[in-house]
XYZ file of C-alpha atoms in Angstrom:
318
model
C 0.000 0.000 0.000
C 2.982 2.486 1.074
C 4.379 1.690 -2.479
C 1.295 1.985 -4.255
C 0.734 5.907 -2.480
C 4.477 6.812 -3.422
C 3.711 5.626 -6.664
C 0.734 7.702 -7.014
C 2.575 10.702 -5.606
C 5.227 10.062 -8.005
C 3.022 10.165 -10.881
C 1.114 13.227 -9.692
C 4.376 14.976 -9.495
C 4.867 14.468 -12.730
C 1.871 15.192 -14.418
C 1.665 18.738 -12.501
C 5.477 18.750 -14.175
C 3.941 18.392 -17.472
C 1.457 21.222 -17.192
C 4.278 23.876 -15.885
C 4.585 26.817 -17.782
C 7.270 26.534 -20.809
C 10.976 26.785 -19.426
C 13.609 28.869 -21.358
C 15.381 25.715 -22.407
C 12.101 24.133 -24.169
C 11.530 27.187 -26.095
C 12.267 27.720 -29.882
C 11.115 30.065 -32.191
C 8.599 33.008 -31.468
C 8.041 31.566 -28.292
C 11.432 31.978 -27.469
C 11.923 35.188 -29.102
C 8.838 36.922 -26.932
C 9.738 35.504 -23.817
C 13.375 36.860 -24.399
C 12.061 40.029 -25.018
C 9.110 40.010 -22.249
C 7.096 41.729 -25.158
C 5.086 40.611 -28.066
C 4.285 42.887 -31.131
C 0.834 43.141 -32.954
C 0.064 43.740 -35.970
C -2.711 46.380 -36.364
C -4.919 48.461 -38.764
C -5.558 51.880 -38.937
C -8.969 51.580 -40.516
C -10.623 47.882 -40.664
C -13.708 48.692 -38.600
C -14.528 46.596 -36.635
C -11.446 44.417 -36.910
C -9.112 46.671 -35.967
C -8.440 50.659 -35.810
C -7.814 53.438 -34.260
C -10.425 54.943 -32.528
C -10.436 58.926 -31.598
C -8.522 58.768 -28.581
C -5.699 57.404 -31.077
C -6.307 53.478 -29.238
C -6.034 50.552 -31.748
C -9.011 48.606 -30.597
C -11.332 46.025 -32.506
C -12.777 42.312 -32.686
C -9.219 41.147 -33.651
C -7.386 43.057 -31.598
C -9.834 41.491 -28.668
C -9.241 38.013 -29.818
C -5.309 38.573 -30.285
C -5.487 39.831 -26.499
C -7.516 36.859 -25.518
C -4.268 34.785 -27.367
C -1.415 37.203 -25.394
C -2.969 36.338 -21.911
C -2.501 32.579 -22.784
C 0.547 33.000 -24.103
C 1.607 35.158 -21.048
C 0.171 32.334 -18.789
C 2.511 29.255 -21.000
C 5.643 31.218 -20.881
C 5.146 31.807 -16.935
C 5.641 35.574 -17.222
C 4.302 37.680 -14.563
C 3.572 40.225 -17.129
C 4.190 40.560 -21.480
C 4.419 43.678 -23.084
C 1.882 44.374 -25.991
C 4.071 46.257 -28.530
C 1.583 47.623 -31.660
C 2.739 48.345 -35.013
C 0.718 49.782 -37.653
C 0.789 47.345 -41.053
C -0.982 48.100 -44.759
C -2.894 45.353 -46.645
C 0.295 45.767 -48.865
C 2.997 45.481 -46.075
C 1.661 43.222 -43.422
C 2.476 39.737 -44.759
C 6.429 40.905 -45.390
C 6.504 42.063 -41.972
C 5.016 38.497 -40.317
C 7.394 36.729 -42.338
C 10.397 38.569 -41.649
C 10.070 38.483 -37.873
C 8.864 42.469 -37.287
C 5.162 41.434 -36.240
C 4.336 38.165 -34.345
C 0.806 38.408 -34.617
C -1.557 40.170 -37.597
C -4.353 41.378 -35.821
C -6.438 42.483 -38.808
C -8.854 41.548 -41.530
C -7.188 39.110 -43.720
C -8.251 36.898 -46.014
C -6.611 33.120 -45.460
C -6.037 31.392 -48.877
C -3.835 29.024 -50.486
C -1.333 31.236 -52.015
C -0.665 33.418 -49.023
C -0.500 30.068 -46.761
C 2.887 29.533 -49.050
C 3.763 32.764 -47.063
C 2.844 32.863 -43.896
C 0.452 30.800 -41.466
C -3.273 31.737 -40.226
C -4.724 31.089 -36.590
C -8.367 29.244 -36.431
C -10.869 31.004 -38.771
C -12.268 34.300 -36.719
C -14.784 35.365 -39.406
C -16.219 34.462 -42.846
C -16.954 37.332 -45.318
C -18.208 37.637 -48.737
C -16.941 39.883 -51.703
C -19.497 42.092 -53.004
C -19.456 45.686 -54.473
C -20.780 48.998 -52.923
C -22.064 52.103 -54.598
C -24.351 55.080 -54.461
C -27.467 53.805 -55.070
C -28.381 56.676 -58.178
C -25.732 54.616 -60.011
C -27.758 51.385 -59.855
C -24.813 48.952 -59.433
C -26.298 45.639 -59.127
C -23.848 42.865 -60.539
C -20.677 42.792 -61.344
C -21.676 43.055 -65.475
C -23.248 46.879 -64.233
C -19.467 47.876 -64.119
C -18.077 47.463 -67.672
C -16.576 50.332 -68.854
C -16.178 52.114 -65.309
C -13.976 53.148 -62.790
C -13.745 50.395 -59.739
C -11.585 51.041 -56.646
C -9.808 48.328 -54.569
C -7.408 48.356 -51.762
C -3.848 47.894 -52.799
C -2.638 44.430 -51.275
C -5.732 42.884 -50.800
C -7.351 39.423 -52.186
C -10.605 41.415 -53.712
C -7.844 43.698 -55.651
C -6.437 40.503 -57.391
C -10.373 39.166 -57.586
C -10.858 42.149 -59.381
C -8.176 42.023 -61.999
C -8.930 38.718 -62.529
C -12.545 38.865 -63.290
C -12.061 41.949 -65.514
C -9.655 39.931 -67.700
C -12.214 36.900 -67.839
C -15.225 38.844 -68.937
C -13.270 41.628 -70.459
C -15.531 44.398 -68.314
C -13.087 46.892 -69.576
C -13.263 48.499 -66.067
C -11.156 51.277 -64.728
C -9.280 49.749 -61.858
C -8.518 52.249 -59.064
C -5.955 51.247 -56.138
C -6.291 53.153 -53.035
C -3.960 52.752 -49.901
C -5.875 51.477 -47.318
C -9.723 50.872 -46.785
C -10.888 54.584 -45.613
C -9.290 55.942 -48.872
C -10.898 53.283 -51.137
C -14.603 54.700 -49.525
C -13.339 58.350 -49.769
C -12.818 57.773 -53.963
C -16.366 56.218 -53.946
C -17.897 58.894 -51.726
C -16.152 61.816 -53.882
C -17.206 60.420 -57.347
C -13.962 59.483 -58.563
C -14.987 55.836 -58.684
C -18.484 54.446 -59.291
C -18.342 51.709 -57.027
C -15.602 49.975 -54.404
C -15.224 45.645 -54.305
C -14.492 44.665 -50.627
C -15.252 42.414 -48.176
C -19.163 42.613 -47.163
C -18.684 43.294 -43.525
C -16.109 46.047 -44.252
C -18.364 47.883 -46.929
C -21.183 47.747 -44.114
C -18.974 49.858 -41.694
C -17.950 51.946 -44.022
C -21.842 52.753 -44.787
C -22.655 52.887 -41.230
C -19.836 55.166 -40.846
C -20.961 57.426 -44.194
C -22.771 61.190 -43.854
C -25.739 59.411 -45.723
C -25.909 56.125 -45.319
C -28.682 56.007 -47.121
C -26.981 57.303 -50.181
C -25.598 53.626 -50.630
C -26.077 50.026 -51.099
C -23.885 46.334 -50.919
C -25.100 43.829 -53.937
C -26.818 41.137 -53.044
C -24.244 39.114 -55.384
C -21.453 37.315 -53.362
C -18.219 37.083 -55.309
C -16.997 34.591 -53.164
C -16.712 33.796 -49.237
C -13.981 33.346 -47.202
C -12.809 32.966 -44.327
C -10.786 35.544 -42.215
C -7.644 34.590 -39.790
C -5.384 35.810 -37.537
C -1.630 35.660 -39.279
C 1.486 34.190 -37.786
C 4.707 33.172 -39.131
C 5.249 29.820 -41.151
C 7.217 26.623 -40.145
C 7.049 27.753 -36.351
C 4.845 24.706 -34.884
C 5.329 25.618 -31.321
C 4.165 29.255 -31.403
C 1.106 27.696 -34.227
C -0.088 25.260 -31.646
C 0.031 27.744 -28.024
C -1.924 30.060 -30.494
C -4.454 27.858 -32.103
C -5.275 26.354 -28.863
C -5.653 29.414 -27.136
C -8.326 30.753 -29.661
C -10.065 27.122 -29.824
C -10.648 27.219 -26.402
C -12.067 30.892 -26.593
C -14.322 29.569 -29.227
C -15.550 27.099 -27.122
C -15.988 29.404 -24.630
C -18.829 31.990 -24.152
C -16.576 34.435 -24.243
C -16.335 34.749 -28.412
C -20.471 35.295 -28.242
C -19.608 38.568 -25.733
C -17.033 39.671 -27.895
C -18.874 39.157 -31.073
C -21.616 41.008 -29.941
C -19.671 43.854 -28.293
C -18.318 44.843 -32.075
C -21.410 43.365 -34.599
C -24.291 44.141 -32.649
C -23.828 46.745 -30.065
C -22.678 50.133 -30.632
C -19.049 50.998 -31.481
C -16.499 53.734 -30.713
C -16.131 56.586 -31.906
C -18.973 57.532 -33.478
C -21.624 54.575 -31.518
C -23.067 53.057 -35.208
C -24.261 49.688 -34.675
C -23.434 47.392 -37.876
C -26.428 45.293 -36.967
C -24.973 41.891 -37.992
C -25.946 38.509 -36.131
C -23.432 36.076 -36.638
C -24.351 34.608 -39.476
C -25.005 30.341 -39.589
C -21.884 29.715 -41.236
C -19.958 31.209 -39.059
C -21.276 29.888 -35.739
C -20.735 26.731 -37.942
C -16.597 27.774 -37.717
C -16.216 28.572 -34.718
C -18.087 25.383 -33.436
C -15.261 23.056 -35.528
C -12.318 25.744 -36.054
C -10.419 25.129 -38.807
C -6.886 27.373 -40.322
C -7.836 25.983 -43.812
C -8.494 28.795 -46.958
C -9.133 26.379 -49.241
C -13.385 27.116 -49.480
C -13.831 23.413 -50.157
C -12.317 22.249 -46.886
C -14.688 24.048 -44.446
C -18.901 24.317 -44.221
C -18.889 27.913 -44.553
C -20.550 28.581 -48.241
C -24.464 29.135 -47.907
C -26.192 26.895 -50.213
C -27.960 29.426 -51.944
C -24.251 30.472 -52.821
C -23.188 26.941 -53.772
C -25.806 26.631 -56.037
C -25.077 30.113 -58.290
C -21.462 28.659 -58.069
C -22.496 26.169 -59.715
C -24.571 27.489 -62.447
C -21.667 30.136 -63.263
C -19.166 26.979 -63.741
């Protein structure tokens, strides 16, 4: 019996062993490089509402930015720091995957796309959100489909997966459209707003801030017409299993946690800073579908997040 209780208290020693924080020694990679440093840096938008932007007392806040916090405190908690320094640098749509992969950011904290071709680039956290492209306009210049837009101007953001979506479908069906790049999101709506583009391609849920945002909201309107959905995810560097894992399992357990309904509803259903619009958007089926069985995939076919109505047109355009 005495053998059988030292045993016992062996093994219980050791499995409290197991679920220590991370030594120094274990540590490779970004996990070693942030708790070196005692700091970890973000990578943040200036203008993705609700993602992630800077509100008017100059504070980068935003659903991403929440969930990315959600991810430090776990990461604080495995590297057994008493306290990690959240360091936030500003990235572009056209900047921000050079910067994860060359070490300057550790985390994107943003609204970006996760497909195939940048996976060859860099790696994505759990899906956080799944959007559709569609195309916004003033409604007096009754932009309906994409076919409404041969022969005009169209505005993008540089960097982004809708710019190359747009380029690509105006080869296809030869639109002869006007392609317009702007910098970042704000500017693309500013070129809409001031006439000198007819319409603006971006994801769904960004177009609907931007219109909540507007002087006259009801100057405008999304199409009903989904280019394609995708899913959104938080961006970390490639070939860097360690970090991959202590951040997918961080956010998988917030998903599983009521915590992600809180913090969806603080930023899609509630009123935001700085101006207190309320986007008004439920999370959608497809999405509660995600975050039930996450998944880091951005190839569409691999996870249940295409409405059927959508699957069907797919099909008919094929």
């Amino acid at each position: 019996m005495k053998l059988t209780r030292i045993a016992a208290t062996l093994l219980s020693i050791g499995a409290l062993g197991s679920m220590s924080p991370a030594t120094a020694q274990e540590l490779t990679g970004t996990l070693a490089k942030i708790k070196k440093a005692g700091s970890i840096t973000l990578g943040v938008r200036d203008g993705s509402v609700p993602f992630s932007y800077l509100d008017d007392k100059q504070q980068y806040q935003g659903y991403s930015i929440d969930l990315c916090m959600k991810v430090v405190t776990a990461l604080q908690k495995h590297l057994g720091l008493s306290q990690l320094k959240v360091v936030m640098n500003p990235v572009t749509s056209a900047n921000r995957i050079p910067l994860i992969a060359n070490g300057t950011v550790d985390l994107e904290c943003g609204s970006t796309t996760n497909n195939l071709e940048r996976q060859q680039q860099v790696a994505f956290a759990p899906t956080m959100f799944v959007i559709g492209n569609r195309i916004l306009s003033k409604k007096t210049a009754n932009i309906k489909t994409l076919e409404d837009l041969r022969g005009k101007t169209l505005v993008a953001t540089a960097g982004t997966s809708t710019l190359k979506q747009m380029t690509i479908l105006n080869k296809e069906k030869n639109l002869g459209m006007n392609i317009a790049i702007a910098k970042d999101h704000p500017e693309s709506f500013l070129m809409l707003e001031t006439g000198r583009a007819v319409a603006e391609a971006n994801d769904d849920i960004l177009l609907a801030s931007q219109v909540a945002s507007a002087k006259n909201p009801g100057d405008y309107e999304i199409t009903k017409e989904a280019l394609s959905v995708e899913p959104y995810g938080i961006m970390l560097r490639r070939n860097d299993p360690a970090f991959k894992k202590a951040v997918d399992d961080a956010l998988v357990r917030l998903y599983k946690s009521d915590d992600i309904n809180r913090i969806y509803a603080k930023w899609f259903t509630a009123p935001i800073p700085p101006k207190g619009i309320n986007l008004n958007f439920p999370m959608p089926p497809q999405l509660k579908a995600v975050l039930a069985n996450p998944t880091d995939s951005g190839d569409p076919a691999a996870y249940a997040a295409v409405p059927e109505a959508q699957k069907t047109s797919d099909k008919k355009k094929k």
